[in-house]
CSV table of C-alpha atoms and ligand atoms in Angstrom, one decimal:
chain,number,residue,atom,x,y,z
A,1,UNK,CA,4.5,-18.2,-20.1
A,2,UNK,CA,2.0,-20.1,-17.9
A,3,UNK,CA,-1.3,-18.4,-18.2
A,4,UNK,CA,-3.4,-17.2,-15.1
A,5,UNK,CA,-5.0,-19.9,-13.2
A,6,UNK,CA,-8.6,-19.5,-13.8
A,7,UNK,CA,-9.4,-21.8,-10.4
A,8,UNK,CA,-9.1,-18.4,-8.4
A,9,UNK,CA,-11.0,-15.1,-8.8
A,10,UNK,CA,-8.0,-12.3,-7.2
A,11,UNK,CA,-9.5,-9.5,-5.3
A,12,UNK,CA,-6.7,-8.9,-3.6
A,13,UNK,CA,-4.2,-6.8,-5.7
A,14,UNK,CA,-2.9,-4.5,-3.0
A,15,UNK,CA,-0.9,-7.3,-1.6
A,16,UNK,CA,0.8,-8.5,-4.7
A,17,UNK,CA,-0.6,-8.2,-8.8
A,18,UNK,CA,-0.2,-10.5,-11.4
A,19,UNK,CA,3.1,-10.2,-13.7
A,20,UNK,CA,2.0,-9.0,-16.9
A,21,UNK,CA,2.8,-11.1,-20.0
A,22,UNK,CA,4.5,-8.1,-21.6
A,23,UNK,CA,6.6,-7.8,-18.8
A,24,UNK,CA,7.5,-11.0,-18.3
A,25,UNK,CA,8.4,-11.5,-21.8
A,26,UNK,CA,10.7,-8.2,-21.4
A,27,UNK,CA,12.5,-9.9,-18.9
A,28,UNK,CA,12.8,-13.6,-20.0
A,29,UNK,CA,16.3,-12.5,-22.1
A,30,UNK,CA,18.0,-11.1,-18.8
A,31,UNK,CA,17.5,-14.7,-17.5
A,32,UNK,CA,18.2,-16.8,-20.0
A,33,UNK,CA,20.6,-15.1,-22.5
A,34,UNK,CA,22.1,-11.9,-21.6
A,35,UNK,CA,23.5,-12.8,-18.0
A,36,UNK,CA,26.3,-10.3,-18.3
A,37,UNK,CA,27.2,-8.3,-15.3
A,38,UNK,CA,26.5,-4.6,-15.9
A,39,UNK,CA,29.2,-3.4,-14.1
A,40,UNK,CA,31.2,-5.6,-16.3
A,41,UNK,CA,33.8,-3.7,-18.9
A,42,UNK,CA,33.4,-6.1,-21.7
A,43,UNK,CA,30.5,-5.9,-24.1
A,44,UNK,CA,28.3,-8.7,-23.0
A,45,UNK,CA,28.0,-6.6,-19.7
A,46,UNK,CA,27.7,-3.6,-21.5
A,47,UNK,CA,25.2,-4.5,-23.5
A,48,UNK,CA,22.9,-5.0,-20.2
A,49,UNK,CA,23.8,-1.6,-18.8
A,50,UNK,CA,22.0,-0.2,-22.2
A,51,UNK,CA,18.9,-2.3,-21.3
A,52,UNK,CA,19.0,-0.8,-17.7
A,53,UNK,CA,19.1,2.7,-18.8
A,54,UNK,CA,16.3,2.1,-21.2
A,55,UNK,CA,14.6,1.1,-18.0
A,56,UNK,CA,15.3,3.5,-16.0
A,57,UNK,CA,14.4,6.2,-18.5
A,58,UNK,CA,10.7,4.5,-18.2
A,59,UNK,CA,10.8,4.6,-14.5
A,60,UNK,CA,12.0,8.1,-14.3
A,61,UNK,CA,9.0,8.7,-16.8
A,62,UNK,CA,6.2,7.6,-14.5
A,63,UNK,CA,6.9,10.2,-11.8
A,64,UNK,CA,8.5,12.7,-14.3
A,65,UNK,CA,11.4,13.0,-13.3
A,66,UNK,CA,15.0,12.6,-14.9
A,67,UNK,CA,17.0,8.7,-14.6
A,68,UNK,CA,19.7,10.8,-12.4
A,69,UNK,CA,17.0,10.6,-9.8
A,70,UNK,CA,15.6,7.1,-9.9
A,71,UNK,CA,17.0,4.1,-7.1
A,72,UNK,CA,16.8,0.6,-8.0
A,73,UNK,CA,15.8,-1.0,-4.6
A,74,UNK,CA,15.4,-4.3,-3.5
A,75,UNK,CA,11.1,-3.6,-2.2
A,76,UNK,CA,9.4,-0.8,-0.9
A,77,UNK,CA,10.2,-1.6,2.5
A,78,UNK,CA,13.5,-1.0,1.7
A,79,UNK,CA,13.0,2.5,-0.5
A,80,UNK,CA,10.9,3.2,2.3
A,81,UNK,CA,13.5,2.2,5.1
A,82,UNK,CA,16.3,4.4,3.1
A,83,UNK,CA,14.8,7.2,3.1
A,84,UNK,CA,13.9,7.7,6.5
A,85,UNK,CA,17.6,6.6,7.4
A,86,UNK,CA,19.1,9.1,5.5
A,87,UNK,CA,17.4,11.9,6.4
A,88,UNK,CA,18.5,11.3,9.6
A,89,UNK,CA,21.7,10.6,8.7
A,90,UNK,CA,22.1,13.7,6.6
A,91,UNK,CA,20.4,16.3,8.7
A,92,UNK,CA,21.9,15.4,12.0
A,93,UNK,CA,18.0,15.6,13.8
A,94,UNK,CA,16.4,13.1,15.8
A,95,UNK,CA,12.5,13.9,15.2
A,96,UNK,CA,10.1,12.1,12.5
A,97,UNK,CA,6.4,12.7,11.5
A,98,UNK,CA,4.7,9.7,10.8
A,99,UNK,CA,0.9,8.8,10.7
A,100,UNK,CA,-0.5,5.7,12.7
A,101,UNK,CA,-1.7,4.3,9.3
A,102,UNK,CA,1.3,4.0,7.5
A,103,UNK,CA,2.2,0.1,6.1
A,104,UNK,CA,4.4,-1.9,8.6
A,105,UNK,CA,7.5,-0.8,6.3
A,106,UNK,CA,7.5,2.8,8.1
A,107,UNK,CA,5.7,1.4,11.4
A,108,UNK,CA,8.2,-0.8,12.6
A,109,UNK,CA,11.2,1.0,11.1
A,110,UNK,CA,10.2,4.7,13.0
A,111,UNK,CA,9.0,2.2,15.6
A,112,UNK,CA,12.6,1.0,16.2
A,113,UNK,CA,14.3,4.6,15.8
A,114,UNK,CA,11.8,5.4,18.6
A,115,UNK,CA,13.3,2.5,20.6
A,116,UNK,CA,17.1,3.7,19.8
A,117,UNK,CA,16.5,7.6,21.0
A,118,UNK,CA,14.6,9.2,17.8
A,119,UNK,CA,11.5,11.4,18.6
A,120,UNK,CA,8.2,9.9,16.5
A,121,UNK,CA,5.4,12.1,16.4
A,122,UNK,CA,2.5,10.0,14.6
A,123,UNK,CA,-0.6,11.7,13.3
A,124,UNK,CA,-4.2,10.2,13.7
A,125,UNK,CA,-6.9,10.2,11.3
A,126,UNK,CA,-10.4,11.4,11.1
A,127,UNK,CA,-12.9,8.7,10.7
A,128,UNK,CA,-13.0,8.9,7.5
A,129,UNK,CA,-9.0,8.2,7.5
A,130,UNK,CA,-8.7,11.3,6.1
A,131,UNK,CA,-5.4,13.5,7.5
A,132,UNK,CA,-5.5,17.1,8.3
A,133,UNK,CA,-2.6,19.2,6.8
A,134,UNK,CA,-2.9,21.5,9.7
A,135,UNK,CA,-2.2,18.7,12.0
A,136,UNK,CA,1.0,17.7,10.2
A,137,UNK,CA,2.0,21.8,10.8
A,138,UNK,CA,1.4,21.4,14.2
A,139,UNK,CA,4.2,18.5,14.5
A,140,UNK,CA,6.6,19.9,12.6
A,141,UNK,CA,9.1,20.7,15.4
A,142,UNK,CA,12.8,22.5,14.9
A,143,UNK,CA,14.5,19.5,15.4
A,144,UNK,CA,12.5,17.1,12.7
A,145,UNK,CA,14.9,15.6,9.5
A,146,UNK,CA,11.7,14.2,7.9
A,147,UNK,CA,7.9,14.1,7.4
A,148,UNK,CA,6.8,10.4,6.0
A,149,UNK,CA,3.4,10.2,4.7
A,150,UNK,CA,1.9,7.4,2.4
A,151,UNK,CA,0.2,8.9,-0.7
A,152,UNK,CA,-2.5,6.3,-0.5
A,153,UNK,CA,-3.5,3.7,1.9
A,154,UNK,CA,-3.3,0.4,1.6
A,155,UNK,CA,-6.2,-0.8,3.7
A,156,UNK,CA,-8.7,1.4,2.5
A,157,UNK,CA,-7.1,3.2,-0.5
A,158,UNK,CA,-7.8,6.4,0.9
A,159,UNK,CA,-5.4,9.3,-0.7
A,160,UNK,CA,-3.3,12.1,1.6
A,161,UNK,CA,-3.0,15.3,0.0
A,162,UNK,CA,0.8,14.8,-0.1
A,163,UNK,CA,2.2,17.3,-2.5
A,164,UNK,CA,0.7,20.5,-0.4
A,165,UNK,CA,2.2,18.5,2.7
A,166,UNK,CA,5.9,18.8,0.4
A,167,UNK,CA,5.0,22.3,0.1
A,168,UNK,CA,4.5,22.7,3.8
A,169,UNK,CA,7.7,20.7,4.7
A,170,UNK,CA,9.9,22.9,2.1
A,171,UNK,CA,8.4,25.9,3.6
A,172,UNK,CA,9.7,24.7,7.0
A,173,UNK,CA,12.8,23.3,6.1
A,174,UNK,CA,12.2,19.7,6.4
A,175,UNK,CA,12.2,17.2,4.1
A,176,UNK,CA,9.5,15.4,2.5
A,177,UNK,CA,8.8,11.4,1.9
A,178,UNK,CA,6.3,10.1,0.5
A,179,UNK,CA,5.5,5.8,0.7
A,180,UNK,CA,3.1,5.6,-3.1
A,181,UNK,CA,3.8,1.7,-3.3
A,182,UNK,CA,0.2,1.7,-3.5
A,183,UNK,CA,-0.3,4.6,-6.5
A,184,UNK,CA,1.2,3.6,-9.7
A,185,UNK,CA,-0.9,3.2,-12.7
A,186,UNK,CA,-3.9,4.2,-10.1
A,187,UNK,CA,-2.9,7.5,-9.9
A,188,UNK,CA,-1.3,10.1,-11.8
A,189,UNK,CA,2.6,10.7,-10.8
A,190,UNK,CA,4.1,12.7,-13.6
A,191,UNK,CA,4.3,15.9,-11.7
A,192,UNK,CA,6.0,14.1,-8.9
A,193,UNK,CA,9.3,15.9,-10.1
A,194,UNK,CA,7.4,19.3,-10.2
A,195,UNK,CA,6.5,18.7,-6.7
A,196,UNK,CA,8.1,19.2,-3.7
A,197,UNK,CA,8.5,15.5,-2.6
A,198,UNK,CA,12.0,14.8,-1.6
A,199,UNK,CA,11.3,10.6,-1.7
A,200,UNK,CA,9.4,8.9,-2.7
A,201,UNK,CA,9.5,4.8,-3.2
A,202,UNK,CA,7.5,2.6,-5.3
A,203,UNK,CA,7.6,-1.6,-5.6
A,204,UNK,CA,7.5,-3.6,-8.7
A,205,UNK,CA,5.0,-6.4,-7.2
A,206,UNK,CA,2.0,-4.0,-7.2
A,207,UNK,CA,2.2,-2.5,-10.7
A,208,UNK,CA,2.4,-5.9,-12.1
A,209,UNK,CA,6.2,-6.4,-12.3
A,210,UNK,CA,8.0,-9.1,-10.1
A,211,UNK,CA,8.5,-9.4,-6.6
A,212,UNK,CA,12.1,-8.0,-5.4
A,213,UNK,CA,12.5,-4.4,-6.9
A,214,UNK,CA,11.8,-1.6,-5.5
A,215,UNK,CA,12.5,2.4,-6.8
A,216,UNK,CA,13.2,5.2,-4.8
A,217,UNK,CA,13.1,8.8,-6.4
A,218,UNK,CA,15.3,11.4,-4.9
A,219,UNK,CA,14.6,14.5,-6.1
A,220,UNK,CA,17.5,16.3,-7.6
A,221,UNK,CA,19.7,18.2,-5.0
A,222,UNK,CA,18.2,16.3,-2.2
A,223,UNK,CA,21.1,14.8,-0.4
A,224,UNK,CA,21.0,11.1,-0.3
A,225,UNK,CA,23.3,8.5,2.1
A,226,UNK,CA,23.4,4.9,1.0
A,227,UNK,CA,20.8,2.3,3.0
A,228,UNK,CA,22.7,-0.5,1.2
A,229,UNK,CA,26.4,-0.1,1.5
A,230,UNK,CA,28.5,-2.0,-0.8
A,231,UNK,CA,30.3,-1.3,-4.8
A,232,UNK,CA,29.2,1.8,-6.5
A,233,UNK,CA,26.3,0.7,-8.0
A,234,UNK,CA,23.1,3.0,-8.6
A,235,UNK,CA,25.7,5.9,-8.9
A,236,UNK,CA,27.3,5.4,-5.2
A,237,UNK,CA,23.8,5.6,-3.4
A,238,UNK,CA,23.1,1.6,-3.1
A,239,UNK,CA,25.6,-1.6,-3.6
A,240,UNK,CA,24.9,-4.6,-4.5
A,241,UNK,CA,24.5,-5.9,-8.3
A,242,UNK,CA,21.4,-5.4,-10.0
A,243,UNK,CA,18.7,-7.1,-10.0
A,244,UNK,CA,18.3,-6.8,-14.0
A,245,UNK,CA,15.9,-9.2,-15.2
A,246,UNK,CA,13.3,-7.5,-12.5
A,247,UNK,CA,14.1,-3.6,-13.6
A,248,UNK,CA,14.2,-4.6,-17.4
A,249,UNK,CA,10.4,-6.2,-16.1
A,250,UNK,CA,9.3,-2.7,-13.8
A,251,UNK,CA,10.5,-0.6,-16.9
A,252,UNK,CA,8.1,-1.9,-19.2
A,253,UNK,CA,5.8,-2.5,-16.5
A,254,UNK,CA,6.1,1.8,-15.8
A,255,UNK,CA,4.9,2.2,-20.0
A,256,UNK,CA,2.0,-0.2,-18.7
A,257,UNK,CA,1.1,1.5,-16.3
A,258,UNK,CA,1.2,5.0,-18.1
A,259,UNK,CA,-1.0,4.0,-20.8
A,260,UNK,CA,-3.2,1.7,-18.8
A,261,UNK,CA,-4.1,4.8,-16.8
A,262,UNK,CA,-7.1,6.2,-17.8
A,263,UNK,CA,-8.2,2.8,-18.3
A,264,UNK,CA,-7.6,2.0,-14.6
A,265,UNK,CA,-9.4,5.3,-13.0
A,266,UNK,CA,-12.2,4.4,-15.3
A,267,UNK,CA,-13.1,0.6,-15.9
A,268,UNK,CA,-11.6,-1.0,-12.7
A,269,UNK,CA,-13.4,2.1,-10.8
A,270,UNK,CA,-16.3,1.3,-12.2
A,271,UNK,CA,-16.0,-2.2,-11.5
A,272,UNK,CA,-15.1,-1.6,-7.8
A,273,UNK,CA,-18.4,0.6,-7.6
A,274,UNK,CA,-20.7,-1.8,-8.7
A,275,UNK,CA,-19.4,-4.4,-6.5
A,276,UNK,CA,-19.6,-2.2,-3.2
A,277,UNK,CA,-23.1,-0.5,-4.6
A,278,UNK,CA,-24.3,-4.2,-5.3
A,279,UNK,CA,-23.1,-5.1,-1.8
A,280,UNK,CA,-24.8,-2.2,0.1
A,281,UNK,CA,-28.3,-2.7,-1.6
A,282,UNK,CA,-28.2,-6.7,-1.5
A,283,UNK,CA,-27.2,-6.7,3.0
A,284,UNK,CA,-27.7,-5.1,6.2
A,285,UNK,CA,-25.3,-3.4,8.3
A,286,UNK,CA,-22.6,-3.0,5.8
A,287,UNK,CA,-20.5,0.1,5.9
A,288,UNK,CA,-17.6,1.3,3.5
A,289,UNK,CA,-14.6,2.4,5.4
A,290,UNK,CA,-12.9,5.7,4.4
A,291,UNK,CA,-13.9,8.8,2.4
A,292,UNK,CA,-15.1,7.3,-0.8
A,293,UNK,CA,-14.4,10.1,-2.8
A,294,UNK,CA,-10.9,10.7,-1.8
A,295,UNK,CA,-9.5,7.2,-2.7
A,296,UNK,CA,-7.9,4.9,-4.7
A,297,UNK,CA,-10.0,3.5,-8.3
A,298,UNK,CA,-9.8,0.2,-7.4
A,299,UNK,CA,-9.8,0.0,-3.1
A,300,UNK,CA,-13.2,-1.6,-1.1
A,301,UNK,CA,-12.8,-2.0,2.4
A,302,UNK,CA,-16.1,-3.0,3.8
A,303,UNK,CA,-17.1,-3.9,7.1
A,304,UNK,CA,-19.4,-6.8,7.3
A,305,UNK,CA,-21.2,-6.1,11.2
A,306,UNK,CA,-21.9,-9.3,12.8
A,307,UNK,CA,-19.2,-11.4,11.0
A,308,UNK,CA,-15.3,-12.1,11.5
A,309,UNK,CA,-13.5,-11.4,8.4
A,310,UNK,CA,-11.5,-14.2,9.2
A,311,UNK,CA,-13.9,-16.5,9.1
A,312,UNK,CA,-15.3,-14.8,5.4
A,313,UNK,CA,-11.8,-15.1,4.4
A,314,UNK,CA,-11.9,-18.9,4.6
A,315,UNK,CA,-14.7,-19.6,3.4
A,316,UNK,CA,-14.0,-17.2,0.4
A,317,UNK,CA,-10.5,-19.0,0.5
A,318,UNK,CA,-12.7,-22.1,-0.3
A,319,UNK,CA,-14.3,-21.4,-3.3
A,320,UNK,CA,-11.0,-19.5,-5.0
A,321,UNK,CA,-11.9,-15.8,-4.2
A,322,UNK,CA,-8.9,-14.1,-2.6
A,323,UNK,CA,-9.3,-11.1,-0.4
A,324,UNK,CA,-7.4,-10.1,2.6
A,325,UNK,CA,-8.4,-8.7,6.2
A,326,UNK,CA,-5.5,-5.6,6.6
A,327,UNK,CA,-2.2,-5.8,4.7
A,328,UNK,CA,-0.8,-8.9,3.7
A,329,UNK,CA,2.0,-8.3,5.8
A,330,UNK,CA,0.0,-8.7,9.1
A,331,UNK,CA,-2.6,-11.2,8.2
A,332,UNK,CA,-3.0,-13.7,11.0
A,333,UNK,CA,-2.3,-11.5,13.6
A,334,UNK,CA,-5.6,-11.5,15.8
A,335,UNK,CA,-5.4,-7.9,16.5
A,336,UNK,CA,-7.9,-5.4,14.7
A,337,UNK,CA,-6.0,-3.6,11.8
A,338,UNK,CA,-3.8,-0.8,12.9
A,339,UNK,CA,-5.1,1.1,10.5
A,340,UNK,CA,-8.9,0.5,11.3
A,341,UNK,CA,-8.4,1.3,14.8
A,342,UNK,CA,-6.8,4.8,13.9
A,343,UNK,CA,-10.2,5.3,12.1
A,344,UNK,CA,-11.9,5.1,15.4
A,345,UNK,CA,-13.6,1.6,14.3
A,346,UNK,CA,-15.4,-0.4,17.5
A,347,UNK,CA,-12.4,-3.7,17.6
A,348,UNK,CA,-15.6,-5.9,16.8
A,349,UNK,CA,-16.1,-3.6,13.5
A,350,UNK,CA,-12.4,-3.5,12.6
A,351,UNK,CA,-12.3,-7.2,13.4
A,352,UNK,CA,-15.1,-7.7,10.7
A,353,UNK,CA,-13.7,-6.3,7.7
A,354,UNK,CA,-12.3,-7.5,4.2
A,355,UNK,CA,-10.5,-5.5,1.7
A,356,UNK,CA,-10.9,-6.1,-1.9
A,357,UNK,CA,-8.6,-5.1,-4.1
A,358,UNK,CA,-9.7,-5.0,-8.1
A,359,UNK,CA,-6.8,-4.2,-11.3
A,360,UNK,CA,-7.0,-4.6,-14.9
A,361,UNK,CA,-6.6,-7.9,-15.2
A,362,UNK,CA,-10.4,-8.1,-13.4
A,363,UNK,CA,-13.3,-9.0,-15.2
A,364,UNK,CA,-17.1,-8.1,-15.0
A,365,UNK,CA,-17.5,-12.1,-14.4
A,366,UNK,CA,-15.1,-11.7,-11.3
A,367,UNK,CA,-17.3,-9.1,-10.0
A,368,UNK,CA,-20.4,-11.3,-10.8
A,369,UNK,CA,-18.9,-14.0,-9.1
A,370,UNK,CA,-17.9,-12.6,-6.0
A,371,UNK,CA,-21.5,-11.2,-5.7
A,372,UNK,CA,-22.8,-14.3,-6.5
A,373,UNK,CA,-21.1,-15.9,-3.6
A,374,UNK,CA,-20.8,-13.1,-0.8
A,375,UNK,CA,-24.4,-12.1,-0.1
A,376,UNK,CA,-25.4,-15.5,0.9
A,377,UNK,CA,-22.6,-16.3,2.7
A,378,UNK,CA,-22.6,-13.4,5.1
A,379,UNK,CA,-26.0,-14.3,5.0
A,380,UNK,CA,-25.2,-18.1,6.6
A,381,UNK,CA,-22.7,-16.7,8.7
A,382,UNK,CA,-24.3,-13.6,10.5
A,383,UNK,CA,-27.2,-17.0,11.3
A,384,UNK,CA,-24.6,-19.2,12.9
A,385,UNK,CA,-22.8,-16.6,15.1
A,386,UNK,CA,-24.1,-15.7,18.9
A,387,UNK,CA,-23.2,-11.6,17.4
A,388,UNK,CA,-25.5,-12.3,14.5
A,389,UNK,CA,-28.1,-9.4,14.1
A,390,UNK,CA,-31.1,-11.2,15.3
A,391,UNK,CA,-29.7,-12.0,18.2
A,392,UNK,CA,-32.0,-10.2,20.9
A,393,UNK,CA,-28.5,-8.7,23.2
A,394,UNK,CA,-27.4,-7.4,19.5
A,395,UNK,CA,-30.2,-5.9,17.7
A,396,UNK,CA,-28.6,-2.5,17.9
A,397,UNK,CA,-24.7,-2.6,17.0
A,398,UNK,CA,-23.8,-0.5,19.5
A,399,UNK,CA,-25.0,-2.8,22.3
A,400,UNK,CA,-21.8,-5.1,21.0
A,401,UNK,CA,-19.2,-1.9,21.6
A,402,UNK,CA,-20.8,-0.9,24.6
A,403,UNK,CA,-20.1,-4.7,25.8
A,404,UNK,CA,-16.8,-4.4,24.4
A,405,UNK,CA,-15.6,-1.5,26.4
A,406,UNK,CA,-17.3,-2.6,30.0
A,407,UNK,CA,-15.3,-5.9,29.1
A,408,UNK,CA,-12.3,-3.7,28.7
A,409,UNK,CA,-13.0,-2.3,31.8
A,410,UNK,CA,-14.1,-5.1,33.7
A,411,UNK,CA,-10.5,-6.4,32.5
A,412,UNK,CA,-9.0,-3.3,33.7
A,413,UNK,CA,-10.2,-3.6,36.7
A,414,UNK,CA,-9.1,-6.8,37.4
A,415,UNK,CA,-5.5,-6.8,36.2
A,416,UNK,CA,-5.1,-3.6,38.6
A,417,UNK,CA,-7.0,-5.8,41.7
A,418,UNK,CA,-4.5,-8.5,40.6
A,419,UNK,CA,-1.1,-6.0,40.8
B,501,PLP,N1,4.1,0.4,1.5
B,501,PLP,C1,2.9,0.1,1.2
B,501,PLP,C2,1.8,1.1,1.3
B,501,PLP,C3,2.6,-1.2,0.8
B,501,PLP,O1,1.3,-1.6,0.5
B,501,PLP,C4,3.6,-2.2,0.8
B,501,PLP,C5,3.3,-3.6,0.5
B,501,PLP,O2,2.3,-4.1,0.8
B,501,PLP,C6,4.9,-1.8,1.1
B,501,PLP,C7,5.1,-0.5,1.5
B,501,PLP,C8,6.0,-2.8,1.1
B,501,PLP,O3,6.4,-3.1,-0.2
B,501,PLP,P1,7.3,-4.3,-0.5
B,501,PLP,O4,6.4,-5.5,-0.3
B,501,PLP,O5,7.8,-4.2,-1.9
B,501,PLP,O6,8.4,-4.3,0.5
């Protein structure tokens, strides 16, 4: 195997992870060697079925639950996008609760439902992106098939109390999904199948397997419709052939995950800490978004006042550190994160914020590094722009959202002058 280019410092490991060597190594057979189709009658295909067991046993063992009830998808977009579907397709209703801080997977998706003649009610969040449970009560209407709620944010890591929201939906008679692409191996899942979670999906990429599987778990009993309709593969509930060489790599990459968990919640937390407490003493007008208790181990989302994260991305782009302004799936849109916004943040504050994202392959030099590097280029950069802080018109920040919102206004004003 390759090994890990050292030119590049990766903070950014909620949009993808490195493979790991173990698992890579798991899978190089089902590429090379063992080709055989598992659907196959013969022995050569046989012979990969019994690897794709194994690895669905250790899938099914990360959220405790039984292999019956594990999916092989092609992504969590997909899991995601299935379970939604057949909720609706299996309850006959027409209503969904979302949040507005789900990942573009259930945004777009519940967006086009919406479109087509579904109902969408979608939750806000306090500023703290924290969700109340009593809210998602309130929206439960007679006529909802499903409540989706991600277990943990992408953007700022922070966690929803999901499993007394399953309790709430089975008490209601809705059921329950649950996007954790962003959990594995961060937090514990093994009493998932104890739960009352009817879905939930997971995606190899971000518990460093490869790019191109996904898992959904339905819960036993919970009726399920195939997304993907084609042979009888995954027991009738999604066609197409499997993508072995990929689920031989999530199985072991599931084990990894299990026993790199305490390591995880510890040392990468720890890691993550130090970077955002070394960040907060070292500049001014920094501010960590979310409830920084109730998040992920290894999620910083900070807003740097003054700056545009874009322009900190490049530059940070320049000397090999990788972070990301929102998800990876809508970098280089110009509009403030979706997600920042439903956290009530000013579009100048959500315009000026970078997520870092830390795993076990980071090192205490990584976190040097980057703190080696940030401080004074915030420093540089807050200097050169007309929002900087000593700018006279921005000494206080809220001077800059007050002049945001007259400008809204002012644009308001003229677009209506204009109709
Ligand atoms: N849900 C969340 C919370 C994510 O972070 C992502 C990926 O960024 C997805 C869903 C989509 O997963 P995939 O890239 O496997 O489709």
């Amino acid at each position: 195997m390759h090994a890990p280019r050292n030119d590049v410092t990766y903070l950014d490991n909620n949009a993808t992870t490195r493979i790991a060597p173990e698992v890579f190594e798991a899978m190089v057979p089902f590429l090379t060697e063992y080709y055989g189709n598992p659907s196959s009658a013969y022995s050569f295909g046989k012979r990969v079925e019994g690897h794709l067991k194994e690895a669905r046993e250790k899938v099914a063992a990360l959220v405790g639950a039984t292999p019956k009830e594990i999916i092989f998808t092609s992504c969590g977009t997909e899991s995601d996008n299935a379970a939604i579907w057949s909720a609706l397709q299996t309850t006959g209703k027409k209503h969904i609760v979302t949040t507005q801080v789900e990942h573009s997977a259930v945004i777009n998706q519940t967006d086009w439902l919406e479109k087509n003649g579904y109902g969408v009610t979608r939750l806000g969040v306090a500023a703290d992106g924290t969700l109340s449970l009593a809210d998602v009560e309130k929206a439960i209407r007679d006529d909802t098939a499903i409540v989706s709620i991600m277990w943990a944010n992408n953007e700022t890591g922070v966690t929803f109390p999901v499993e007394e929201i399953a309790s709430l939906c089975k008490e209601k008679g809705v059921l329950f999904h649950t996007d954790a692409v962003q959990t594995p191996g961060k937090i514990d899942l093994r009493h998932v199948a104890k739960s009352d979670i009817d879905f939930l999906s997971m995606s190899g990429h971000k518990l460093h397997a490869p790019k191109g599987v996904g898992v959904l778990y339905v819960k036993k009993r919970t009726k399920i419709l195939p997304y993907v309709i084609g042979g009888g593969q995954e027991r009738g509930k999604r066609g197409g052939t499997e993508n072995v060489a990929s689920i031989v790599g999530l199985g072991r990459a599931s084990e990894m995950a299990l026993e790199h968990l305490a390591e995880e919640q510890v040392r990468v937390k720890t890691m993550r800490d130090r970077f955002e407490n070394a960040l907060l003493a070292r500049l001014p007008h920094l501010y960590v978004n979310g409830n920084r208790e109730q998040r992920l181990p290894n999620t910083s989302n900070i807003a740097f006042d003054f700056v545009e994260a874009e322009a900190v991305l490049m530059r940070l782009d320049a000397v090999g550190i990788c972070a990301s302004s929102g998800s990876a799936c809508t970098t280089g849109s110009l509009d403030p994160s979706h997600v920042l916004s439903a956290m009530s943040l000013t579009p100048a504050r959500a315009r000026s914020c970078v997520r870092f994202s830390f795993s076990r392959y980071n090192s205490d030099a990584d976190i040097d590094r980057a703190l080696e590097v940030i401080p004074p280029m915030i420093e540089e950069l807050r200097a050169m722009s007309p929002l900087g802080p000593e700018h006279p018109d921005n000494f206080d920040y809220d001077v800059v959202a007050a002049r945001e919102k007259e400008e809204k206004m002012m644009a308001a004003t003229l677009s209506s002058l204009n109709d």
